[in-house]
Each structure stands twice: as structure tokens, then as C-alpha cells.
PDB file of C-alpha atoms and ligand atoms in Angstrom:
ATOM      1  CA  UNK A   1       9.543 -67.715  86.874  1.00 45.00           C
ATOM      2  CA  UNK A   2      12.743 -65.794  85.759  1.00 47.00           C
ATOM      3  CA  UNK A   3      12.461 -61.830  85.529  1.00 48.00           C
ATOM      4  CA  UNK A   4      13.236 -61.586  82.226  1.00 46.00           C
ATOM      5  CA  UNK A   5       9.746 -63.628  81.294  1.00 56.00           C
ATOM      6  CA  UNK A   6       7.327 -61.333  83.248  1.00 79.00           C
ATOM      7  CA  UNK A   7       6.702 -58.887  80.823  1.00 91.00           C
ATOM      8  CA  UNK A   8       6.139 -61.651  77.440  1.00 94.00           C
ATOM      9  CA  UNK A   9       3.839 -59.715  76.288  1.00 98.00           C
ATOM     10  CA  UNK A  10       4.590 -55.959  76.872  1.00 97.00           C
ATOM     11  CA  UNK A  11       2.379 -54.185  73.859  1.00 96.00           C
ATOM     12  CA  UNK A  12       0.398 -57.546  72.785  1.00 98.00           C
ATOM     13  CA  UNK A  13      -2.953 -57.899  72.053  1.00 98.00           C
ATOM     14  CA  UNK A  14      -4.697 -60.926  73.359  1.00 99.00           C
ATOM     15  CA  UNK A  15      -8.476 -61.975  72.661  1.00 99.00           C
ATOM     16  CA  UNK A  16      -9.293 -65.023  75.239  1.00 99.00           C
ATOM     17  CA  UNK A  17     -13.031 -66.363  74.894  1.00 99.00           C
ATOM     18  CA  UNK A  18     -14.784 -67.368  77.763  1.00 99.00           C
ATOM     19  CA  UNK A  19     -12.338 -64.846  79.728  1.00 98.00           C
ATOM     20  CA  UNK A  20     -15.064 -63.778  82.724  1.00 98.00           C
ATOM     21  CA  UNK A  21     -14.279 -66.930  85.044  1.00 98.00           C
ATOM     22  CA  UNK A  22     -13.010 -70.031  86.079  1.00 98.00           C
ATOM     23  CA  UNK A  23      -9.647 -70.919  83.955  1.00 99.00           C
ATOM     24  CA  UNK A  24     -10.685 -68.239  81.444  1.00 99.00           C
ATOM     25  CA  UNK A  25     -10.508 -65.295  83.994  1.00 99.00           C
ATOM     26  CA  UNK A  26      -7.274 -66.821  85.291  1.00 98.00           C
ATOM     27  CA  UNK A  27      -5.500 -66.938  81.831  1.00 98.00           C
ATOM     28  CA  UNK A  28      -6.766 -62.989  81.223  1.00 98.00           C
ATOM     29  CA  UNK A  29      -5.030 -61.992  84.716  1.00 98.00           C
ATOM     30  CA  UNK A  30      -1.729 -63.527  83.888  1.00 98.00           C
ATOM     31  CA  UNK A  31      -1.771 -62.487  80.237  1.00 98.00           C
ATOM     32  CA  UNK A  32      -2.484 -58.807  81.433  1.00 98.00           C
ATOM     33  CA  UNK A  33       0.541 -58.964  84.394  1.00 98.00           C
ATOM     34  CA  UNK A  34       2.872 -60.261  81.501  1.00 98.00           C
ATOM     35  CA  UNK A  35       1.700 -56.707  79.798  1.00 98.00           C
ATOM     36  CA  UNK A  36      -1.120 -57.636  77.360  1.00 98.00           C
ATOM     37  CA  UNK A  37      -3.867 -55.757  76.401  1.00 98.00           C
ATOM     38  CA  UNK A  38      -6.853 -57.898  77.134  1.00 98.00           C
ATOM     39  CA  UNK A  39     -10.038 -58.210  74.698  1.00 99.00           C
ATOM     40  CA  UNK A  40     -12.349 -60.325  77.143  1.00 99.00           C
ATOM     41  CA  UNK A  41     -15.272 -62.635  75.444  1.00 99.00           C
ATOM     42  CA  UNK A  42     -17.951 -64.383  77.205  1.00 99.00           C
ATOM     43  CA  UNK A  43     -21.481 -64.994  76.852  1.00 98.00           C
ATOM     44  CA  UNK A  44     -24.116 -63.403  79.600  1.00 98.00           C
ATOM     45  CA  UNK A  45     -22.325 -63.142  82.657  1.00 98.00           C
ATOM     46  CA  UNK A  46     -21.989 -59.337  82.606  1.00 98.00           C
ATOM     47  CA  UNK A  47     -21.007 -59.166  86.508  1.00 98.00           C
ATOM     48  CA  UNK A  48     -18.411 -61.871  86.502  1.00 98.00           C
ATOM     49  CA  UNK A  49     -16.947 -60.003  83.267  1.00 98.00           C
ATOM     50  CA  UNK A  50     -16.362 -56.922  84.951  1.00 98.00           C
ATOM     51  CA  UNK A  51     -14.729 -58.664  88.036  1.00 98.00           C
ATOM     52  CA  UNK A  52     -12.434 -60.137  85.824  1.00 98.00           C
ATOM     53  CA  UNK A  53     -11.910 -56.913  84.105  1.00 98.00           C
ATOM     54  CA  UNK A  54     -11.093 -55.055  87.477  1.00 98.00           C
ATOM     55  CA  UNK A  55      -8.846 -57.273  87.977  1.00 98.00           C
ATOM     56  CA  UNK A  56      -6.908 -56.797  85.003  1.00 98.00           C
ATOM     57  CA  UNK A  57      -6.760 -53.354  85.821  1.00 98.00           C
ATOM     58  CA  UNK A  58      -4.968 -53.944  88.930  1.00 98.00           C
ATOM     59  CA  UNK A  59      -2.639 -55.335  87.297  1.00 98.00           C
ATOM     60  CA  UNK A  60      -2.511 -52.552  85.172  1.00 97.00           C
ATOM     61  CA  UNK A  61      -3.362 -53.400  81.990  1.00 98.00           C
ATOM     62  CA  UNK A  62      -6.179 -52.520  79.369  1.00 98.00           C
ATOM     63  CA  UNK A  63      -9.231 -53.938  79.008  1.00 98.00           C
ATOM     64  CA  UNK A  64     -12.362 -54.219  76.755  1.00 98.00           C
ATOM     65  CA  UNK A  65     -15.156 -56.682  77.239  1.00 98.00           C
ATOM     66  CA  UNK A  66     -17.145 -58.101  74.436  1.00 98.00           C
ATOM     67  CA  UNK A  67     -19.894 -60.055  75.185  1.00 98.00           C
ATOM     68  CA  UNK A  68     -20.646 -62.658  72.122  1.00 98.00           C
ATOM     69  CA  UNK A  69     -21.552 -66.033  71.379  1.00 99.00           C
ATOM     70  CA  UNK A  70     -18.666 -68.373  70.148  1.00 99.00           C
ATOM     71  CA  UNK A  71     -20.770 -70.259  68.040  1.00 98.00           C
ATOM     72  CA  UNK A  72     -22.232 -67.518  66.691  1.00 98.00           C
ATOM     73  CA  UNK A  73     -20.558 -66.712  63.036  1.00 98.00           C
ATOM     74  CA  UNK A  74     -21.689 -63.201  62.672  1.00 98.00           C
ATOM     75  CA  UNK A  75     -21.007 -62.523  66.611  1.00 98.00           C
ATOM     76  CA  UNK A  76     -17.725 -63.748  66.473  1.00 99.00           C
ATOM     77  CA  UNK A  77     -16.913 -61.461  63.261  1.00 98.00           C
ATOM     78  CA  UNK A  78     -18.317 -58.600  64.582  1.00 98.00           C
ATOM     79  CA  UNK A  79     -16.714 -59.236  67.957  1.00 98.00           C
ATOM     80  CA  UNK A  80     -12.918 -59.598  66.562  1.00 98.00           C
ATOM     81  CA  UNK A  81     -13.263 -56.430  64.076  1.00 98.00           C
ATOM     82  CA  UNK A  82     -14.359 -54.776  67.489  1.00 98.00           C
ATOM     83  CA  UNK A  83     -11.686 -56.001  69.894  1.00 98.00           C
ATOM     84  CA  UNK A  84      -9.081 -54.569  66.703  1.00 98.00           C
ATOM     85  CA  UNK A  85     -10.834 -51.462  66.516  1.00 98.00           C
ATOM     86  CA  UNK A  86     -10.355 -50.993  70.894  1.00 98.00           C
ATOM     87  CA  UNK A  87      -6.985 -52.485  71.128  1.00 98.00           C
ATOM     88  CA  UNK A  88      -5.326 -53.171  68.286  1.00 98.00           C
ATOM     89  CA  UNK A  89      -4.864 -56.637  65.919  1.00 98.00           C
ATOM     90  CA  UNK A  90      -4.733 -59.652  68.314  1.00 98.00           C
ATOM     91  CA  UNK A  91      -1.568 -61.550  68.429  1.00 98.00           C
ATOM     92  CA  UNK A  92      -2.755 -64.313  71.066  1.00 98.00           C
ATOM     93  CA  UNK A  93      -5.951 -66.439  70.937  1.00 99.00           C
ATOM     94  CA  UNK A  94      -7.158 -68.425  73.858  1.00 99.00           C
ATOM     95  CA  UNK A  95     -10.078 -70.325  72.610  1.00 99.00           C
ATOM     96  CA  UNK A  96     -11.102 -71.198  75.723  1.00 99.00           C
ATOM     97  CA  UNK A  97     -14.673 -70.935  75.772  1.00 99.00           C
ATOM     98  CA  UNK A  98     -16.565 -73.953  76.868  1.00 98.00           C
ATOM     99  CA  UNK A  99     -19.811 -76.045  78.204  1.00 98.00           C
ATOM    100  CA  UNK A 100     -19.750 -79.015  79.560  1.00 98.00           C
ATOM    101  CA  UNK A 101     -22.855 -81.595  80.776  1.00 97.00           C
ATOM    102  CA  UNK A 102     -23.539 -84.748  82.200  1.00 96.00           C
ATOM    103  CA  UNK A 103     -25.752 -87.029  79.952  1.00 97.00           C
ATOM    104  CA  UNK A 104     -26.122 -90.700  80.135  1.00 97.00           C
ATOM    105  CA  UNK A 105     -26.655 -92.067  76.572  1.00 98.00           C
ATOM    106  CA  UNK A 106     -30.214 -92.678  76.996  1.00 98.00           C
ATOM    107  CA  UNK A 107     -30.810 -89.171  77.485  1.00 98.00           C
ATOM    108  CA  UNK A 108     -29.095 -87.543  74.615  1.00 98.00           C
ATOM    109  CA  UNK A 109     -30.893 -85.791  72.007  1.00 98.00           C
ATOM    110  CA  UNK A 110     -29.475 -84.043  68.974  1.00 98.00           C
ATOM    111  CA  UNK A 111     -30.083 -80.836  70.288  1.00 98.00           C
ATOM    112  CA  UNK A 112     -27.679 -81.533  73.242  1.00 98.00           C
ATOM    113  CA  UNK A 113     -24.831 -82.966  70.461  1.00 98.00           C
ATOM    114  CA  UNK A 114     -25.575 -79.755  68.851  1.00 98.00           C
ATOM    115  CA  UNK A 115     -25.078 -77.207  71.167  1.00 98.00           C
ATOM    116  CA  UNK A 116     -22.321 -78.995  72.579  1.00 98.00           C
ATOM    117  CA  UNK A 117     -20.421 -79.452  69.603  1.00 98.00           C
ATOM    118  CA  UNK A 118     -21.775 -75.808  68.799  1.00 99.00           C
ATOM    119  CA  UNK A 119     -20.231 -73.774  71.481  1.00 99.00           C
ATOM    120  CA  UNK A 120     -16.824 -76.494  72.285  1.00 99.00           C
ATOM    121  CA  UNK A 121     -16.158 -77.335  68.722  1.00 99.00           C
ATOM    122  CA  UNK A 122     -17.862 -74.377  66.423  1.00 99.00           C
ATOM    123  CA  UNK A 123     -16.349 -71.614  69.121  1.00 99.00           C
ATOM    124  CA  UNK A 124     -12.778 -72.729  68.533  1.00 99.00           C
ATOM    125  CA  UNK A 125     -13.179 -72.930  64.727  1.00 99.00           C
ATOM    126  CA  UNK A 126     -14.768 -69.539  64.385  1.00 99.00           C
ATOM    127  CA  UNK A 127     -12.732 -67.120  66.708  1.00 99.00           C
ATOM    128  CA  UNK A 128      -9.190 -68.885  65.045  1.00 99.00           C
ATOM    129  CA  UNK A 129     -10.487 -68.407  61.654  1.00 98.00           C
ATOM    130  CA  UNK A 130     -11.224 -65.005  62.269  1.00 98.00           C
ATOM    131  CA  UNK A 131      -8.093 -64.056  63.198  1.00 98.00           C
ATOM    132  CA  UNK A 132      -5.465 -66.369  61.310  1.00 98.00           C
ATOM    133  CA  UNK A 133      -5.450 -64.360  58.219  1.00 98.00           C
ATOM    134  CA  UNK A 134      -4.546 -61.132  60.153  1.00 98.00           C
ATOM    135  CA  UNK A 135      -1.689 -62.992  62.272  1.00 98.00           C
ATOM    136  CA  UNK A 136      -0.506 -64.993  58.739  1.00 98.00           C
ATOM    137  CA  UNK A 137       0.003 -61.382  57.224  1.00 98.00           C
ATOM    138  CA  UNK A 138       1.861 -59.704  59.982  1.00 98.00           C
ATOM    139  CA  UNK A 139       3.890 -62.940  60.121  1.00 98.00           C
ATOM    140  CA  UNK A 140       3.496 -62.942  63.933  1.00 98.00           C
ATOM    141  CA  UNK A 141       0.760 -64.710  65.943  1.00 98.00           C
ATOM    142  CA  UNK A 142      -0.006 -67.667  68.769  1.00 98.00           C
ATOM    143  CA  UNK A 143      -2.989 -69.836  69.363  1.00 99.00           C
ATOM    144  CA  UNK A 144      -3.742 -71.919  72.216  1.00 99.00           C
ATOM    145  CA  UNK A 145      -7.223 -74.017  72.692  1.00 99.00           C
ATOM    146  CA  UNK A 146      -8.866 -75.749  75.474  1.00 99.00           C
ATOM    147  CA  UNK A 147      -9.378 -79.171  75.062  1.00 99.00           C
ATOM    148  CA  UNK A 148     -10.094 -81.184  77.868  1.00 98.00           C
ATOM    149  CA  UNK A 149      -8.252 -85.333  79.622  1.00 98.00           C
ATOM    150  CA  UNK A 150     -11.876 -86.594  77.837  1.00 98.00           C
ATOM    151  CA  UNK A 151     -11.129 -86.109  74.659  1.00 98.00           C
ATOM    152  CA  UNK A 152      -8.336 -88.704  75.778  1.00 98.00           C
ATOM    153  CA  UNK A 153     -10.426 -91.260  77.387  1.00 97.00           C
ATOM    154  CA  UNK A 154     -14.177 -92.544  77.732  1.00 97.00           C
ATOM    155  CA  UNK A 155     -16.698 -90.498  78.555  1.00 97.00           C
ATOM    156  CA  UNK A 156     -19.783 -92.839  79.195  1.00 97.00           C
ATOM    157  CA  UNK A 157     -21.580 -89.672  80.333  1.00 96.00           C
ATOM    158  CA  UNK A 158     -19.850 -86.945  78.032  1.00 98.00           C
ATOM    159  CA  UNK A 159     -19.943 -88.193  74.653  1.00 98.00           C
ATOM    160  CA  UNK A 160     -20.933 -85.206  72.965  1.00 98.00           C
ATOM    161  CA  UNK A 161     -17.941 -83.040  75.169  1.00 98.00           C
ATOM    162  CA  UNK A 162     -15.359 -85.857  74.504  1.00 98.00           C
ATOM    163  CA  UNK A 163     -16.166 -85.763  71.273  1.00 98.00           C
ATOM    164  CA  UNK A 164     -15.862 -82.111  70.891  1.00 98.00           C
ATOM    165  CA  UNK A 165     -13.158 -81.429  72.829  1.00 98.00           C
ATOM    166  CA  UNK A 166     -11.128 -84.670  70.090  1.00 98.00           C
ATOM    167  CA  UNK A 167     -12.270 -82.723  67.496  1.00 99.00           C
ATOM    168  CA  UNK A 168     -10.429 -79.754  69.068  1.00 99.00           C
ATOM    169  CA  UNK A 169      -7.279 -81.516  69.382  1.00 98.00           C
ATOM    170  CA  UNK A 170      -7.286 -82.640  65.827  1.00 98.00           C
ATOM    171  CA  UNK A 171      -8.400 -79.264  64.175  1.00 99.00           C
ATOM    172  CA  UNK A 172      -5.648 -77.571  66.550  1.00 98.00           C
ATOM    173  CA  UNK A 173      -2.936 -80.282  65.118  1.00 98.00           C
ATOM    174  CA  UNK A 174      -4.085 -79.443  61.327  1.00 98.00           C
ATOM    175  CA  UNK A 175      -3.966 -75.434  61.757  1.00 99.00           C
ATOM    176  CA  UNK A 176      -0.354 -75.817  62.731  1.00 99.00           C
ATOM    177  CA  UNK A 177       0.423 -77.634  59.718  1.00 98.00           C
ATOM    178  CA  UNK A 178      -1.570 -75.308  57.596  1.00 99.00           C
ATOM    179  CA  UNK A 179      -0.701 -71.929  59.212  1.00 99.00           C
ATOM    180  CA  UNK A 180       2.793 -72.321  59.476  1.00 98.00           C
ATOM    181  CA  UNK A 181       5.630 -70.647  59.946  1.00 98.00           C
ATOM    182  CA  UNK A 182       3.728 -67.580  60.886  1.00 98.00           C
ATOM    183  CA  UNK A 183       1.260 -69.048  63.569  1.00 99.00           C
ATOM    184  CA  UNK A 184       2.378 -71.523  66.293  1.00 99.00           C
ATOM    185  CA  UNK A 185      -1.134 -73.073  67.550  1.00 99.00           C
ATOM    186  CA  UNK A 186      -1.314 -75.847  70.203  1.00 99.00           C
ATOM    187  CA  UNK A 187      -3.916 -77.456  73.027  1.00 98.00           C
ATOM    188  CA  UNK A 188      -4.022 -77.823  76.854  1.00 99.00           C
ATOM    189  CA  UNK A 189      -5.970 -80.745  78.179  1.00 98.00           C
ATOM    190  CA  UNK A 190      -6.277 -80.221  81.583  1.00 98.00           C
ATOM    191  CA  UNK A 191      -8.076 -82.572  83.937  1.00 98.00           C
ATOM    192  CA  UNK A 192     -10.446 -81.554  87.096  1.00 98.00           C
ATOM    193  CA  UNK A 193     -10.183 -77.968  87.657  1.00 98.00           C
ATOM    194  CA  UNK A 194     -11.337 -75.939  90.466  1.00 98.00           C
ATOM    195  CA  UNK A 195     -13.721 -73.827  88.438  1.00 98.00           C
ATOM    196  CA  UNK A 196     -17.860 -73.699  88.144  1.00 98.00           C
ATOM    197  CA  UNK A 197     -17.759 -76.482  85.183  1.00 98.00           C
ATOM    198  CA  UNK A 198     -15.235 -78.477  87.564  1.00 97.00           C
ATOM    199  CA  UNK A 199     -17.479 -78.322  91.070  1.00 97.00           C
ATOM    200  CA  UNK A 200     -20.747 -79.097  88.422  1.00 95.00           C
ATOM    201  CA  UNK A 201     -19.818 -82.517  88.631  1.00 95.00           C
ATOM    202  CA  UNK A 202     -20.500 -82.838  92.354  1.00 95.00           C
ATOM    203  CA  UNK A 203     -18.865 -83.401  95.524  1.00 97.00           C
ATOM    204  CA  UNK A 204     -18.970 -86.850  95.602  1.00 97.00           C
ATOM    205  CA  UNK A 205     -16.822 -87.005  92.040  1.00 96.00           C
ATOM    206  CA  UNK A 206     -14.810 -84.451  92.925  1.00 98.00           C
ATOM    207  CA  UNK A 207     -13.293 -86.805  95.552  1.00 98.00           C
ATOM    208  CA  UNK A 208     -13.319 -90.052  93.869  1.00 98.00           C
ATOM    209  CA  UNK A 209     -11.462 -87.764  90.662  1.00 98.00           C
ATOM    210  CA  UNK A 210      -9.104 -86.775  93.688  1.00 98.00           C
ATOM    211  CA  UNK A 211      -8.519 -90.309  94.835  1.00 98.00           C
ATOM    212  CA  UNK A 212      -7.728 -91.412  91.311  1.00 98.00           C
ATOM    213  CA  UNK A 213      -5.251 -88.671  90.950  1.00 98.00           C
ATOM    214  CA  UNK A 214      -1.260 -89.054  91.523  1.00 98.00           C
ATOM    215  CA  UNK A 215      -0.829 -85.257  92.603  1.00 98.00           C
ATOM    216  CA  UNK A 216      -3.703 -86.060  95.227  1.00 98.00           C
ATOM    217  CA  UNK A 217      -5.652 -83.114  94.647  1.00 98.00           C
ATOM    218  CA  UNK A 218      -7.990 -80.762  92.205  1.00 98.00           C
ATOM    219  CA  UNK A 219      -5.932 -78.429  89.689  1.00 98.00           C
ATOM    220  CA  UNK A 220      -6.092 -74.565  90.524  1.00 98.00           C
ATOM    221  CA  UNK A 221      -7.136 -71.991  87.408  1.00 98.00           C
ATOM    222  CA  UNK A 222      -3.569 -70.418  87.378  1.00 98.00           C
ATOM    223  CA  UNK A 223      -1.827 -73.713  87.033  1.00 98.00           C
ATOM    224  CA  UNK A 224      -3.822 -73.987  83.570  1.00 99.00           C
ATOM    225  CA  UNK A 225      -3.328 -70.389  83.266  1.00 98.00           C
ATOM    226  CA  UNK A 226       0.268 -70.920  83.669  1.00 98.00           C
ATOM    227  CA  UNK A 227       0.438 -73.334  80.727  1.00 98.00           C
ATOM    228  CA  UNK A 228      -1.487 -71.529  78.697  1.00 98.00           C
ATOM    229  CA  UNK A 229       0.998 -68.648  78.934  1.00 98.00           C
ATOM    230  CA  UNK A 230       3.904 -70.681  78.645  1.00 98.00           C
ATOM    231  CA  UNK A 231       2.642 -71.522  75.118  1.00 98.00           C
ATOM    232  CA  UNK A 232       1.818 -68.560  73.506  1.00 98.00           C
ATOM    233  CA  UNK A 233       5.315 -66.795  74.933  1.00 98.00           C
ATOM    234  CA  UNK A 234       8.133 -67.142  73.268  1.00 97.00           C
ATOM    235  CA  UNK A 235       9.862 -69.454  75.612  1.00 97.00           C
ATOM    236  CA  UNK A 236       7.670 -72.559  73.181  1.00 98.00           C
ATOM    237  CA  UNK A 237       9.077 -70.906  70.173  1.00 98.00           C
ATOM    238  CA  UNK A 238       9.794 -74.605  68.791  1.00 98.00           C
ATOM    239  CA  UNK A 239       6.235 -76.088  70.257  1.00 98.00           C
ATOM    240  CA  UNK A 240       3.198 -76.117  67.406  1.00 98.00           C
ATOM    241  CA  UNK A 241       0.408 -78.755  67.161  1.00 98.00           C
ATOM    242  CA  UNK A 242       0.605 -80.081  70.759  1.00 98.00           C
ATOM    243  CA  UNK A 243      -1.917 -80.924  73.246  1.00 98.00           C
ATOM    244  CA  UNK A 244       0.129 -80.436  76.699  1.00 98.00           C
ATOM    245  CA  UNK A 245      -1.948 -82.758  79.454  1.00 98.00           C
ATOM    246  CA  UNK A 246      -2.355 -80.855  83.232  1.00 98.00           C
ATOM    247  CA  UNK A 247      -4.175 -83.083  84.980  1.00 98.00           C
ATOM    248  CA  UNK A 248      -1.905 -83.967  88.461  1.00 98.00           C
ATOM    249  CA  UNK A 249      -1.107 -87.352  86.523  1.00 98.00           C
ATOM    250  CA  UNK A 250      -4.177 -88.996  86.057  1.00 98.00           C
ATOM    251  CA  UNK A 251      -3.710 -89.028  82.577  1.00 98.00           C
ATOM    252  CA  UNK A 252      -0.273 -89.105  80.855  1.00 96.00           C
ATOM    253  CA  UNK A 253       0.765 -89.066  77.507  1.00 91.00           C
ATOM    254  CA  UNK A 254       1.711 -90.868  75.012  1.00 87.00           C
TER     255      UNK A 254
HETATM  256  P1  LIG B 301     -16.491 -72.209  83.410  1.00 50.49           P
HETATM  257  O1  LIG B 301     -17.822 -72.871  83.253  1.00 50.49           O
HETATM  258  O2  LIG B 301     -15.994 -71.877  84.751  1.00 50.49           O
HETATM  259  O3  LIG B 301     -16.481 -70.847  82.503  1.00 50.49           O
HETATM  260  C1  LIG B 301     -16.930 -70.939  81.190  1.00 50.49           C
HETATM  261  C2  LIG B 301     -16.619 -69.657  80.461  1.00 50.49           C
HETATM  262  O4  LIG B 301     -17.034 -69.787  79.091  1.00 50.49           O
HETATM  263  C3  LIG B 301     -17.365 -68.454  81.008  1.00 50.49           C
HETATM  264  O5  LIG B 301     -16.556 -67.321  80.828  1.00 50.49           O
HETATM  265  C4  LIG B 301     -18.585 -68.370  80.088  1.00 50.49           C
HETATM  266  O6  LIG B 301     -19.155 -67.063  79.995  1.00 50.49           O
HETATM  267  C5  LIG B 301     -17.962 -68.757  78.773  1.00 50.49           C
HETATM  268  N1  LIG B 301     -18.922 -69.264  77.788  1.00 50.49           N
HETATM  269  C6  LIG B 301     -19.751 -70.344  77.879  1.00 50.49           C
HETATM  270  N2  LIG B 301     -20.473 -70.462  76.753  1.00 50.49           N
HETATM  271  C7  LIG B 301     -20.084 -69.453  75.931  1.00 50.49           C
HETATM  272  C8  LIG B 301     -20.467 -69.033  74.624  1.00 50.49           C
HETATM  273  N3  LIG B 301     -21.397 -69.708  73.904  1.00 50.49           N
HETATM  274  N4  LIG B 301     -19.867 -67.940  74.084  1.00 50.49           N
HETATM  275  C9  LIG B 301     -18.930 -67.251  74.775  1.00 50.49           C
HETATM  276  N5  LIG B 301     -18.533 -67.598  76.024  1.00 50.49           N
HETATM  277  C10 LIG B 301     -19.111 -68.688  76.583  1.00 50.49           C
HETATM  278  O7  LIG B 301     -15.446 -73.150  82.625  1.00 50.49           O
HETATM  279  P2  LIG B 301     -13.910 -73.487  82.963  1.00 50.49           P
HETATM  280  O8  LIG B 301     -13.167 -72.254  83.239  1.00 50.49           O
HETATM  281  O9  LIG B 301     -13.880 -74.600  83.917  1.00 50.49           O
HETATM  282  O10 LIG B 301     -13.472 -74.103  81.543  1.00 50.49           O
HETATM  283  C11 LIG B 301     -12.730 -73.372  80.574  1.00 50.49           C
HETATM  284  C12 LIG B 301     -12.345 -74.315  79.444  1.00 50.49           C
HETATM  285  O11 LIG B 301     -11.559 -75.389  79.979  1.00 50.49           O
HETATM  286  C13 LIG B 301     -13.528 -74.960  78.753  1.00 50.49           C
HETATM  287  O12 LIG B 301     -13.270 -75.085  77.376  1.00 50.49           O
HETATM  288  C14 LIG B 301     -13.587 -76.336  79.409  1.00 50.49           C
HETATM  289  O13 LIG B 301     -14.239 -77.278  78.586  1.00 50.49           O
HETATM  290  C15 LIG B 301     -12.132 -76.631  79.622  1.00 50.49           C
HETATM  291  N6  LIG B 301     -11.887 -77.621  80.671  1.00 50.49           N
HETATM  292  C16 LIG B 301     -12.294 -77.404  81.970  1.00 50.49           C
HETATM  293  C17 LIG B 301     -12.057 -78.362  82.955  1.00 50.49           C
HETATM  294  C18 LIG B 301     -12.468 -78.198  84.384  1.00 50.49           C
HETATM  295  O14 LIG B 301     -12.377 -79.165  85.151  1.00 50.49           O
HETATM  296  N7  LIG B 301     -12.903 -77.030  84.826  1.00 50.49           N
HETATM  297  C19 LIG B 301     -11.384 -79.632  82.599  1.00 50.49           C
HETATM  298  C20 LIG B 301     -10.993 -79.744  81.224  1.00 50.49           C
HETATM  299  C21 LIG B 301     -11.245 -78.779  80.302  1.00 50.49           C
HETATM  300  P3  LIG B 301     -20.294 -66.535  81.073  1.00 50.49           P
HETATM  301  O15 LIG B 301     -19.537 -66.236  82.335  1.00 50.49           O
HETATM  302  O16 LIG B 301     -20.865 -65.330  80.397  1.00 50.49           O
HETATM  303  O17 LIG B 301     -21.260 -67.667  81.233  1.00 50.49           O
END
């Protein structure tokens, strides 16, 4: 990367949900070397939080952590008027919040569809919406959500989370249209990650995912992370309403 993009975001404020590991953590780190002020969701993980926030501080940036539920309406309110009041209004989302779970049909319930579509679908709806509005009226402001390869294929065992994570796609495409010029919002899809949700699948998935993939291996947090960044910074100044695939390959678009 050139020298003249490492500080993008010198005096931003950037809220990213889910921010205390896996892809989450890495997106806070690189936000906070490129000089943003990081406002750090997640959900009860207070230790991995404040690994995460340690280090952000070594790269030398601020920090405040705000523990909340995504799918949550009133925690998500309360959580964004809170991260203003530390740091300042946000001027980069990273709904990135997620859960993920095996479930062949037979065992689904509607409270599984629920809380999956609750915390993938309902958390990416709630933290935009509370911030849009601010970010419309300073005519400055840059959303990116995590969607996921399933929403782009068949789940058999993920219908709820490939379901979600399509709905995410399409409500990311329809906030472009409706929040532009001011906000430029778009997706990342990535495919198997090296994170806790990545490894949950097991070992034995992990290397037949491997096998099926052209780049021969499992994707790294900062690759994602790099993405990510690449789309909220100014060098995508022309990019709104796209889902950018990262999966080494396995699945391309269109
Ligand atoms: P991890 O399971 O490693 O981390 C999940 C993060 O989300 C944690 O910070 C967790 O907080 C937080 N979280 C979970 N539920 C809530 C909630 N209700 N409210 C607030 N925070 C919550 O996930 P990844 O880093 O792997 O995934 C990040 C995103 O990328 C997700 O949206 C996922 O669906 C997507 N993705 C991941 C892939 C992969 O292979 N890893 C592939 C494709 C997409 P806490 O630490 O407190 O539990």
C-alpha cells in the first residue's frame, strides 16, 4: 500500500460491531493504524474486547468499548448516542457483527430462524439506521456490511444464515440508492476465514473448503480487513451498492 493511503482516516470516527475478534478485531486494528478513532461493539466477550482494544492502542489510536446487542433496538440507540458522546459522530460503519450455525433442515425451529435473522439481518439494519441520518446531514459518511459466499450459493445446512446474510446484500444495495450522494454503502462476502465462526465448522471441512478452493488455502482476518478498508477510504470514491467476493476463488462473480 502507497504512503499516501496510510493515514485514510486521520481524525475519523469509526463504530465496527462485533469489533472484539476474528475479522471484526482485524478491521478495528487497521482502521485505528489508518488514524481512526475506534468505537468497539460486541456482545459478552469482555476479555477479547479489551485485547482488541490494547491493540488499538499500540497502534496509537483511541478507543471506547461498548458492549451491546445488535439486535437489540434500544441497545443499539443507546450504544451509538454513546460512542458520539466518547468520540465524536461516526463517519464509518462496519456492520460486521455476526452468528453463524450448522442446522440440517430437520432440526430447525423458528427460534433458530429468529435469532439468526435477529442478530445477522436485524444487527445490520439497526446500527445503519442509527447512524445514516447523522452521516446524510454532515454530507459525509461510509458503510460497509458483512455478508457472507452463502448468501451466494446453497446452504443445505445454513438456511437461516444464507438467508440472512441475502437479505444483507439486498438491504445494503437499496441504502445506496436511497442514501445517496452523501453515504457510499457496500458488502464484503468473504468465504472461509480463519476466525472462531470459520474453525466452528470443523477440521474435516476446513480441508475439503481448502481443496475446493483455487488460492489453496483458508483466508486470513486482515485480508477481509483489508477490503473492508479499501471501501470505506476514499480510494472507492466511485464504488456504492457492491458486494466485493474474498473467498481465494471459490466463488466468483457475476
Ligand atoms: P467471530 O465469531 O469470530 O466473531 C463474532 C463477533 O461478533 C464477536 O466480536 C462477537 O462478540 C460479535 N457478536 C456476536 N453476536 C453479537 C451480538 N448479538 N451483538 C453484538 N456483537 C455480537 O466471527 P467472524 O469474525 O468470523 O465473522 C465476522 C463477520 O463475517 C460475521 O458477520 C460473519 O457472518 C461474516 N463471515 C465470516 C466468515 C468466516 O469464515 N469466518 C465467512 C463469511 C462471512 P463477542 O466476542 O462478545 O462474542
Amino acid at each position: 500500500m502507497s504512503a499516501m493511503s496510510e493515514r485514510d482516516f486521520e481524525g475519523r470516527v469509526a463504530l465496527v460491531t462485533g469489533g472484539s475478534r476474528g475479522i471484526g478485531r482485524a478491521v478495528c486494528v487497521r482502521l485505528a493504524r489508518a488514524g481512526a478513532a475506534i468505537a468497539l461493539n460486541y456482545i459478552t466477550n469482555h476479555e477479547a474486547a479489551r485485547e482488541t482494544q490494547a491493540l488499538i492502542a499500540a497502534e496509537g489510536a483511541r478507543c471506547a468499548l461498548f458492549p451491546a446487542d445488535v439486535a437489540n433496538p434500544e441497545a443499539v440507540e443507546t450504544m451509538v448516542r454513546a460512542a458520539e458522546q466518547a468520540l465524536g459522530p461516526v463517519d464509518l460503519l462496519v456492520a460486521n457483527a455476526g452468528i453463524f450455525e450448522i442446522l440440517p433442515h430437520e432440526a430447525m425451529t423458528f427460534a433458530h430462524w429468529r435469532r439468526i435473522m435477529a442478530v445477522n439481518l436485524d444487527g445490520t439494519y439497526l446500527p445503519v439506521m442509527a447512524v445514516k441520518d447523522g452521516m446524510i446531514q454532515r454530507g459525509d459518511g461510509r458503510i460497509v456490511c458483512l455478508s457472507s459466499i452463502a448468501a451466494l450459493r446453497a446452504r443445505d445446512q445454513a438456511i437461516a444464515y444464507a438467508a440472512a446474510k441475502g437479505a444483507v446484500i439486498a438491504f445494503a444495495r437499496s441504502c445506496a440508492e436511497a442514501f445517496a450522494p452523501q453515504i457510499r454503502i457496500n458488502c464484503v462476502a468473504p468465504g472461509l476465514i480463519d476466525t472462531e465462526m470459520g474453525r466452528a465448522v470443523g477440521d474435516k471441512l476446513v480441508q475439503t473448503l481448502i481443496e475446493a478452493t483455487p488460492l489453496q488455502r483458508i483466508g486470513r482476518p486482515g485480508e477481509i480487513a483489508e477490503l473492508v478498508c479499501f471501501l470505506l477510504s476514499d480510494r472507492a470514491s466511485y464504488t456504492t451498492g457492491q458486494t466485493i467476493v474474498a473467498s481465494g476463488g471459490r466463488v466468483t462473480l457475476p
